[in-house]
């Protein structure tokens, strides 16, 4: 990448791009330069670094500026800021971001699997200057781009992953087998509102056109336990506690890994000491573990139906109606398996 002189390059195991280099020796670099296409983008397994603690792998993803501009124009058109987007819009924008790291990696070294211990990413986005940013990326990302000779006309995500590797003294890897798996993406169907049990709604998958029948089994008021906030510095009356718990069936059946319901509204903000509201975030305790499914058994004990449970956002006062966003989860890109010879 032009315009960025390269400083001394050191990589330390277990450290991200921004941490101090104190406490350890730099790893030995083995340049790979393995380029490949996956998920509609160009990638490069740039280098692997070896030390007594393990391996560090740098992966680079290339994104054309025109793709990034389309994304920014869609979500920041008219001068909107992130604070002006709803929670649902922020979620969707985050999922669609071209430089998003939504990949699961698994690695084998000379035929033996190794465990990933940590990872981090740094990005370069020349388009950011068009939307008021002062720079296209932090110095660490620019440093990496200069070291690897990345194209300065493109946007880049640089992912650094650390893998524990019990190696023999001074041994170097010969062959790496790297598997990239994409996290599931969301597909949002038409929203619907519910205020009582017995409601039946048809949900159409926007991509496939397949129709699902959702039947509400129960729709009830609930609240968080009174002692849930005990021991906290903030009085419990400043937290919203009321929520709706809804159970439903879906035909044809889908698991919670394939389909979920999200409340379209946000939780109420915390009350301040003066009686106002605070923008501090609230973890939805009732649904912190995500949707819950369970089987309803028939008379003979056989599994007859999969019943799902969804939780609304938290409010200070009970709500009578909840508008739900149906979300399908699907993997759009097949796994990529790369065999890379080191040397």
XYZ file of C-alpha atoms in Angstrom:
343
model
C 0.000 0.000 0.000
C 1.544 3.237 -1.110
C 1.948 6.281 1.082
C 2.813 4.395 4.249
C 6.445 3.802 5.036
C 6.978 0.511 6.832
C 8.341 0.643 10.381
C 10.022 -2.310 12.080
C 7.660 -5.280 11.866
C 7.192 -7.552 14.879
C 4.417 -10.001 15.723
C 3.925 -11.397 19.229
C 1.879 -14.444 20.119
C -1.402 -13.768 21.917
C -1.295 -10.016 21.332
C -3.522 -7.949 19.097
C -2.465 -5.182 16.731
C -2.422 -2.499 19.412
C -0.846 -4.107 22.479
C 2.635 -3.351 23.734
C 5.390 -5.707 22.645
C 6.704 -6.068 26.197
C 6.872 -9.543 27.681
C 8.055 -12.000 25.088
C 10.123 -12.545 21.990
C 8.749 -11.738 18.532
C 7.603 -14.687 16.449
C 9.399 -15.962 13.362
C 7.614 -15.061 10.134
C 6.904 -17.579 7.387
C 5.501 -15.707 4.403
C 2.673 -17.619 2.710
C 1.105 -15.303 0.116
C -1.702 -17.813 -0.512
C -4.450 -16.037 -2.494
C -7.935 -17.467 -2.997
C -11.543 -16.523 -3.793
C -14.246 -17.235 -1.235
C -17.697 -15.794 -0.605
C -17.417 -13.370 -3.508
C -14.209 -11.731 -2.231
C -10.477 -12.043 -2.728
C -8.552 -13.322 0.287
C -4.917 -13.866 1.136
C -3.356 -16.045 3.810
C -0.490 -13.598 4.147
C 1.825 -15.145 6.722
C 2.119 -17.461 9.688
C 4.307 -16.639 12.690
C 5.925 -19.262 14.911
C 7.141 -19.072 18.498
C 7.411 -21.451 21.441
C 3.825 -20.700 22.518
C 2.084 -21.311 19.215
C 1.204 -20.003 15.756
C -0.155 -16.646 14.641
C -1.949 -16.439 11.285
C -2.725 -13.239 9.365
C -5.622 -13.372 6.881
C -6.498 -10.451 4.593
C -9.870 -9.846 2.906
C -10.126 -7.445 -0.051
C -13.275 -5.364 -0.681
C -13.737 -3.084 -3.695
C -14.454 0.572 -2.928
C -17.662 0.480 -4.991
C -19.055 -2.261 -2.742
C -18.190 -0.266 0.360
C -19.759 2.897 -1.090
C -22.995 1.017 -1.815
C -23.100 -0.093 1.797
C -22.367 3.376 3.187
C -24.843 5.065 0.851
C -27.571 2.693 1.963
C -27.096 3.185 5.692
C -25.747 6.736 5.888
C -27.736 8.358 3.075
C -28.980 11.826 3.980
C -26.362 12.282 6.691
C -27.854 9.873 9.215
C -25.597 8.812 12.050
C -25.418 5.455 13.788
C -27.252 6.956 16.771
C -30.258 7.678 14.519
C -30.693 4.038 13.457
C -32.971 1.667 15.333
C -31.556 -1.393 17.084
C -32.901 -3.607 14.298
C -31.311 -1.376 11.650
C -27.992 -1.395 13.495
C -28.086 -5.194 13.662
C -28.811 -5.462 9.958
C -26.157 -2.905 9.025
C -23.620 -4.759 11.131
C -24.425 -8.032 9.410
C -24.145 -6.454 5.951
C -20.876 -4.589 6.572
C -18.388 -5.769 3.916
C -15.502 -5.671 6.416
C -17.342 -7.621 9.097
C -15.434 -10.570 10.603
C -18.019 -13.361 10.643
C -15.773 -16.342 9.991
C -14.963 -19.402 12.081
C -11.477 -20.814 11.528
C -10.108 -24.266 12.232
C -6.503 -25.220 11.616
C -4.481 -28.389 11.352
C -0.697 -28.284 11.483
C 1.004 -31.242 9.818
C -2.194 -33.250 10.186
C -2.847 -32.385 13.848
C -5.672 -30.016 14.886
C -4.697 -26.990 16.958
C -6.904 -24.800 19.157
C -7.561 -21.132 18.459
C -6.973 -19.040 21.570
C -7.798 -15.516 20.382
C -8.252 -13.310 17.347
C -8.633 -9.659 16.387
C -9.151 -7.564 13.263
C -8.030 -4.212 11.873
C -9.540 -2.490 8.839
C -8.618 -0.012 6.126
C -11.438 1.899 4.452
C -10.511 4.670 1.986
C -14.232 5.440 1.530
C -14.468 6.609 5.143
C -12.989 9.968 4.159
C -16.118 10.676 2.099
C -18.258 10.358 5.227
C -16.374 12.653 7.568
C -13.654 10.351 8.913
C -10.200 11.821 9.512
C -8.272 8.759 8.333
C -8.776 5.542 6.378
C -7.544 3.269 9.166
C -5.395 3.193 12.272
C -1.630 3.008 12.054
C -1.508 -0.681 12.930
C -3.721 -1.586 9.969
C -1.683 0.630 7.648
C 1.506 -0.927 8.995
C 0.214 -4.428 8.202
C -0.935 -3.348 4.739
C 2.497 -1.922 3.972
C 4.230 -5.064 5.207
C 2.101 -7.323 3.014
C 2.020 -4.992 0.010
C -1.773 -4.761 -0.080
C -3.531 -2.833 -2.859
C -4.006 0.756 -1.701
C -7.058 1.311 -3.915
C -9.146 -1.301 -2.060
C -10.647 -1.690 1.398
C -9.102 -4.378 3.597
C -9.890 -6.389 6.693
C -6.824 -7.945 8.318
C -7.591 -10.736 10.782
C -4.969 -12.040 13.209
C -5.597 -15.404 14.905
C -3.505 -17.189 17.524
C -3.397 -21.003 17.751
C -1.852 -23.046 20.560
C 0.685 -25.494 19.117
C 2.763 -27.953 21.127
C 5.769 -28.152 18.887
C 9.093 -29.823 19.239
C 12.050 -27.545 19.905
C 12.730 -25.285 16.918
C 10.267 -27.253 14.755
C 8.564 -25.348 11.941
C 5.211 -26.217 10.358
C 5.372 -27.960 7.005
C 1.725 -28.060 5.907
C -1.273 -26.063 7.145
C -4.855 -27.131 6.494
C -7.115 -24.146 7.095
C -10.915 -24.381 7.086
C -13.018 -21.213 6.815
C -16.688 -21.426 7.806
C -19.092 -18.519 7.427
C -21.359 -17.661 10.338
C -25.035 -17.909 9.479
C -26.622 -14.806 7.956
C -30.106 -13.487 8.694
C -33.024 -13.146 6.296
C -35.844 -10.987 7.648
C -39.472 -11.711 6.829
C -42.475 -9.386 7.164
C -43.162 -8.187 10.694
C -46.351 -9.017 12.574
C -47.936 -8.029 15.893
C -49.466 -10.210 18.608
C -51.610 -9.289 21.604
C -53.154 -12.639 22.603
C -52.739 -16.380 22.318
C -54.373 -18.350 19.543
C -53.116 -16.029 16.800
C -52.040 -17.774 13.585
C -49.701 -16.017 11.166
C -48.304 -17.027 7.799
C -44.605 -16.217 7.445
C -43.072 -16.227 3.977
C -39.335 -16.669 3.501
C -38.311 -13.688 1.299
C -35.717 -15.708 -0.573
C -37.361 -19.078 -1.173
C -41.031 -18.068 -1.046
C -41.750 -20.980 1.270
C -44.650 -20.377 3.677
C -44.586 -21.280 7.374
C -47.552 -21.251 9.759
C -46.857 -19.796 13.204
C -49.395 -20.524 15.954
C -49.198 -18.639 19.264
C -49.695 -21.128 22.115
C -49.310 -18.688 24.991
C -48.868 -14.921 25.370
C -48.335 -13.837 28.967
C -46.987 -11.015 31.102
C -43.859 -11.701 33.116
C -41.232 -9.788 35.070
C -37.654 -10.208 36.163
C -37.035 -11.480 39.685
C -36.978 -8.765 42.339
C -33.578 -9.821 43.654
C -31.970 -9.948 40.210
C -30.272 -6.573 40.669
C -29.283 -7.078 44.312
C -25.672 -6.203 44.999
C -25.555 -3.617 42.226
C -24.796 0.048 42.855
C -27.858 1.135 40.843
C -31.230 0.858 42.650
C -33.420 -1.835 41.116
C -36.343 0.555 40.536
C -34.281 2.224 37.815
C -34.289 -0.970 35.725
C -37.196 -1.994 33.461
C -38.457 -5.434 34.528
C -41.668 -6.145 32.609
C -41.669 -8.321 29.495
C -43.868 -10.636 27.442
C -43.141 -14.333 27.224
C -44.630 -16.029 24.173
C -44.619 -19.684 23.153
C -45.417 -20.769 19.622
C -45.302 -23.632 17.128
C -43.970 -23.401 13.598
C -45.058 -25.586 10.691
C -43.017 -26.897 8.957
C -40.715 -27.076 11.975
C -37.428 -25.198 12.148
C -34.872 -25.238 14.947
C -33.753 -22.138 16.848
C -30.579 -22.208 14.773
C -32.740 -21.691 11.673
C -35.533 -19.356 12.838
C -36.067 -16.846 15.644
C -38.356 -13.979 16.620
C -37.004 -10.594 17.686
C -38.953 -7.811 19.342
C -39.058 -4.849 16.951
C -38.995 -2.375 19.837
C -36.039 -1.606 22.080
C -35.946 -2.018 25.836
C -36.727 1.063 27.910
C -33.676 3.041 28.934
C -32.508 3.080 32.538
C -33.933 5.818 34.718
C -31.427 8.321 36.040
C -31.264 9.420 39.648
C -33.173 12.562 38.659
C -36.042 10.627 37.095
C -34.966 10.959 33.470
C -33.638 8.223 31.220
C -30.129 7.068 30.442
C -28.810 5.692 27.175
C -26.931 2.969 29.046
C -27.438 -0.437 27.497
C -29.549 -3.147 29.105
C -28.953 -6.848 28.748
C -32.263 -8.594 28.185
C -32.013 -11.011 31.089
C -35.154 -12.894 30.150
C -33.815 -13.789 26.744
C -30.106 -13.630 27.383
C -29.618 -17.201 26.242
C -31.637 -16.666 23.076
C -34.848 -18.440 22.128
C -35.741 -21.648 23.908
C -37.309 -24.717 22.298
C -38.746 -27.765 23.982
C -40.741 -30.812 22.935
C -44.328 -31.404 24.006
C -44.815 -35.139 24.554
C -47.904 -37.090 23.564
C -49.698 -39.687 25.699
C -47.160 -42.378 24.885
C -44.221 -40.092 25.554
C -43.296 -39.579 21.914
C -42.140 -36.168 20.724
C -45.088 -34.631 18.932
C -44.245 -30.968 18.425
C -41.421 -28.517 18.875
C -42.553 -25.497 20.893
C -40.498 -22.309 20.806
C -40.330 -19.504 23.357
C -39.631 -15.841 22.589
C -39.119 -12.922 24.972
C -39.952 -9.282 24.358
C -37.818 -6.293 25.266
C -37.893 -4.958 28.837
C -40.253 -2.162 29.893
C -41.181 -0.314 33.081
C -44.891 -0.860 32.449
C -46.535 -3.965 30.962
C -47.209 -3.821 27.234
C -50.304 -5.327 25.624
C -48.902 -5.943 22.161
C -45.549 -7.001 20.760
C -44.489 -6.623 17.143
C -42.108 -9.375 16.136
C -39.451 -9.542 13.438
C -39.226 -13.092 12.017
C -35.613 -13.938 11.243
C -34.391 -16.921 9.245
C -30.774 -17.990 9.779
C -28.904 -19.613 6.922
C -25.374 -20.269 5.736
C -24.925 -18.842 2.255
C -21.325 -19.787 1.534
C -19.890 -23.288 1.579
C -16.859 -23.989 3.745
C -13.455 -23.433 2.196
C -10.599 -25.852 2.940
C -7.092 -24.681 2.036
C -3.912 -26.728 2.049
C -0.897 -24.453 2.394
C 2.696 -25.569 2.210
C 5.031 -23.541 4.403
C 8.216 -22.814 2.566
